CSV table of C-alpha atoms in Angstrom, one decimal:
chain,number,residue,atom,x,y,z
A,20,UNK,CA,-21.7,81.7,-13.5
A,21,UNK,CA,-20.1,85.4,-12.7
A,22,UNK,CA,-19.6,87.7,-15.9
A,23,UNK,CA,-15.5,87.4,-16.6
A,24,UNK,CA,-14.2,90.4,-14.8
A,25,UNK,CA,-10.9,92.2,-15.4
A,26,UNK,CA,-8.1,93.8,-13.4
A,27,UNK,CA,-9.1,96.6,-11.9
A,28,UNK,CA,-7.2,100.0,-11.5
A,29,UNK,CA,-7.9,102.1,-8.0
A,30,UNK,CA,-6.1,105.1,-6.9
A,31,UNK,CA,-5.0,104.8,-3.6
A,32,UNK,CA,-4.1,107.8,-1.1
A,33,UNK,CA,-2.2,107.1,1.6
A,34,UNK,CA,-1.6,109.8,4.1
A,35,UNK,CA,0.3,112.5,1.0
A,36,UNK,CA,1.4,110.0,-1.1
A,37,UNK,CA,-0.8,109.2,-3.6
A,38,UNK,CA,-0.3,105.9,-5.4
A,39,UNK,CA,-2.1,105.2,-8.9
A,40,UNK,CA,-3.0,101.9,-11.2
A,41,UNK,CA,-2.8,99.4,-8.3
A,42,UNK,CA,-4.0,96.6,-10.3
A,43,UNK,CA,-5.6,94.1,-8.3
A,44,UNK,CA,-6.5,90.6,-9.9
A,45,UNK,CA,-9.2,88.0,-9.0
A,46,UNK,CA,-8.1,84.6,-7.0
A,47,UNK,CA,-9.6,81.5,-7.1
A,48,UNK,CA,-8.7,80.7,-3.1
A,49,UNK,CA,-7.4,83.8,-0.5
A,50,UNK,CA,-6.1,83.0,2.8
A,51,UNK,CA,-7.2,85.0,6.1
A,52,UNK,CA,-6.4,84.3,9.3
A,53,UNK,CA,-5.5,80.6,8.7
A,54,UNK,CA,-8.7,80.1,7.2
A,55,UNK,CA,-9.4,79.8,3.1
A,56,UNK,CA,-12.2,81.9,1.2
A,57,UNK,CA,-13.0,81.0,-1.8
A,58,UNK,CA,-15.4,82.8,-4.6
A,59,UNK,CA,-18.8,81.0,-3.6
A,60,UNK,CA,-18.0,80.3,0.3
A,61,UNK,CA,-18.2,76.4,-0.8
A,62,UNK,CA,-14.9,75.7,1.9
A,63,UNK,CA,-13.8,72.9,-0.5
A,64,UNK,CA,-10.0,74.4,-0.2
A,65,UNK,CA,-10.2,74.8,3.3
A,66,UNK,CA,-11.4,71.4,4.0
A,67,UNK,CA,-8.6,70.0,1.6
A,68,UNK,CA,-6.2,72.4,3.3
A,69,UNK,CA,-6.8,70.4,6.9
A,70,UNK,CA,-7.4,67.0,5.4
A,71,UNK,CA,-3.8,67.5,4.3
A,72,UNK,CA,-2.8,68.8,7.7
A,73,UNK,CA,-4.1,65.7,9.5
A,74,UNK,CA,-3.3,63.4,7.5
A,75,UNK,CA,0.7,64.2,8.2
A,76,UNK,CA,0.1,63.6,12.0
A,77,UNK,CA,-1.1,60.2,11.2
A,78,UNK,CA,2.5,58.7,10.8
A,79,UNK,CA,3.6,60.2,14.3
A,80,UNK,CA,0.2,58.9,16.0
A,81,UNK,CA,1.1,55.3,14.4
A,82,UNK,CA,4.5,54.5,15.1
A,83,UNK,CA,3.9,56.6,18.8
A,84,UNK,CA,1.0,53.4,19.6
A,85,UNK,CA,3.3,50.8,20.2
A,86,UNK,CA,4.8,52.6,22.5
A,87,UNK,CA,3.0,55.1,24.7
A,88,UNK,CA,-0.4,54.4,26.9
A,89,UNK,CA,-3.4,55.8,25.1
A,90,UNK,CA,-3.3,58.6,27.2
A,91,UNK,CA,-0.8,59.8,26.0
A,92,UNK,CA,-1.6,59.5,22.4
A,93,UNK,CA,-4.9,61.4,23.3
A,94,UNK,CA,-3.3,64.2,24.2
A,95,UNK,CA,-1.3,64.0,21.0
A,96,UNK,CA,-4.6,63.8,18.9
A,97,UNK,CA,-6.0,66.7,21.1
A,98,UNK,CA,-2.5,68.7,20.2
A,99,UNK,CA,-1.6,67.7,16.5
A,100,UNK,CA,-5.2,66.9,15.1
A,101,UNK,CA,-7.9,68.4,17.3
A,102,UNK,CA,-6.4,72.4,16.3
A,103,UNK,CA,-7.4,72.4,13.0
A,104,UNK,CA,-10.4,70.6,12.7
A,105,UNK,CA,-11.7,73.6,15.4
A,106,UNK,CA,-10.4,76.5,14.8
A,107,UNK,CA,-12.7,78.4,12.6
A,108,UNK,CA,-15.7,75.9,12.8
A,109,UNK,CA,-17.9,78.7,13.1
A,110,UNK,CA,-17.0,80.0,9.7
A,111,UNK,CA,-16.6,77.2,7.4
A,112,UNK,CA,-18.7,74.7,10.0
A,113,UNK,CA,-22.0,75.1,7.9
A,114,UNK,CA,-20.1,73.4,4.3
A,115,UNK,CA,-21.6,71.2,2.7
A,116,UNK,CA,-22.1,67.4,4.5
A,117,UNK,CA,-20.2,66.1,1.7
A,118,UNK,CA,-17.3,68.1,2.2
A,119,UNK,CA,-16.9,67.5,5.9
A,120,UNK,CA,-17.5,64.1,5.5
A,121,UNK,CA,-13.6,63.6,4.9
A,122,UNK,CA,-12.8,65.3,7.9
A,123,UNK,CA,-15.1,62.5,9.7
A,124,UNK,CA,-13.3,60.0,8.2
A,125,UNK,CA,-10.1,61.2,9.3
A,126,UNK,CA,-11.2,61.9,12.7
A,127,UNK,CA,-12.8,58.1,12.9
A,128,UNK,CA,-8.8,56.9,11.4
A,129,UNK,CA,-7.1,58.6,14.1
A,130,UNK,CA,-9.4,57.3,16.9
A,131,UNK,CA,-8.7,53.9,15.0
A,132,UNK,CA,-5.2,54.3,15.4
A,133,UNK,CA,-5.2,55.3,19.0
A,134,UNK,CA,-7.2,52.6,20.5
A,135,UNK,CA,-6.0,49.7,18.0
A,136,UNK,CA,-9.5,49.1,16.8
A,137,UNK,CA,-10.5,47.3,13.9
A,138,UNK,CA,-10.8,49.7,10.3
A,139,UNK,CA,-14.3,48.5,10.1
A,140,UNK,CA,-15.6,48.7,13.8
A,141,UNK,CA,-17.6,51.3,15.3
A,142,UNK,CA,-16.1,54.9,16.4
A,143,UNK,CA,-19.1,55.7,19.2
A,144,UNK,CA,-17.9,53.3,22.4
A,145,UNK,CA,-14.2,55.6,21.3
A,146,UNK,CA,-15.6,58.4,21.7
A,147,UNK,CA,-16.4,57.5,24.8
């Protein structure tokens, strides 16, 4: 628990001009670089934020299946999918296991979907 904190008021300075009672308020979530902090570093947003991402790509990777070798649709994992689960890794790579677990998952669906393999089977000889 954080003590509740108000809106702050700075003065800011900028080159002669002087600027007073910026107020500047607290946010749950802030965006930087394509990547989402929030207050306790948990990455729970972020990982939301990409889940969401990926899970758009899914319709083009299943109605492409039918109709392009798998070569092809790897390229269009590695171009639509593959982006956002790795950009930033280093940053937000250490969340929680729970938290990246649905990342997993949707990595495990696309591969799924690319090699018309069963829901239930195994992802490792895909990986492959």
């Amino acid at each position: 628990m954080r003590p509740y904190q108000k809106q702050m008021n700075f003065d800011v300075t900028i080159g002669s001009l002087t600027m007073t009672k910026i107020l500047l308020e607290r946010r749950n979530c802030v965006k930087y670089l394509g990547i989402l902090f929030d207050p306790n570093l948990t990455w729970k947003q972020h990982i939301l934020f990409v889940s969401s991402r990926i899970s758009k790509s899914f319709g083009i990777l299943s109605r492409l299946r039918h109709f392009v070798p798998t070569d092809t649709l790897l390229s269009i994992y590695q171009s639509l999918i593959l982006p956002y689960i790795t950009y930033g890794i280093a940053v937000w790579g250490q969340a929680a296991q729970t938290n990246l677990e649905t990342l997993l998952i949707l990595k495990k669906r696309a591969l799924h979907l690319i090699h018309f393999a069963p829901y239930r089977s195994h992802v490792i000889p895909l990986l492959n």
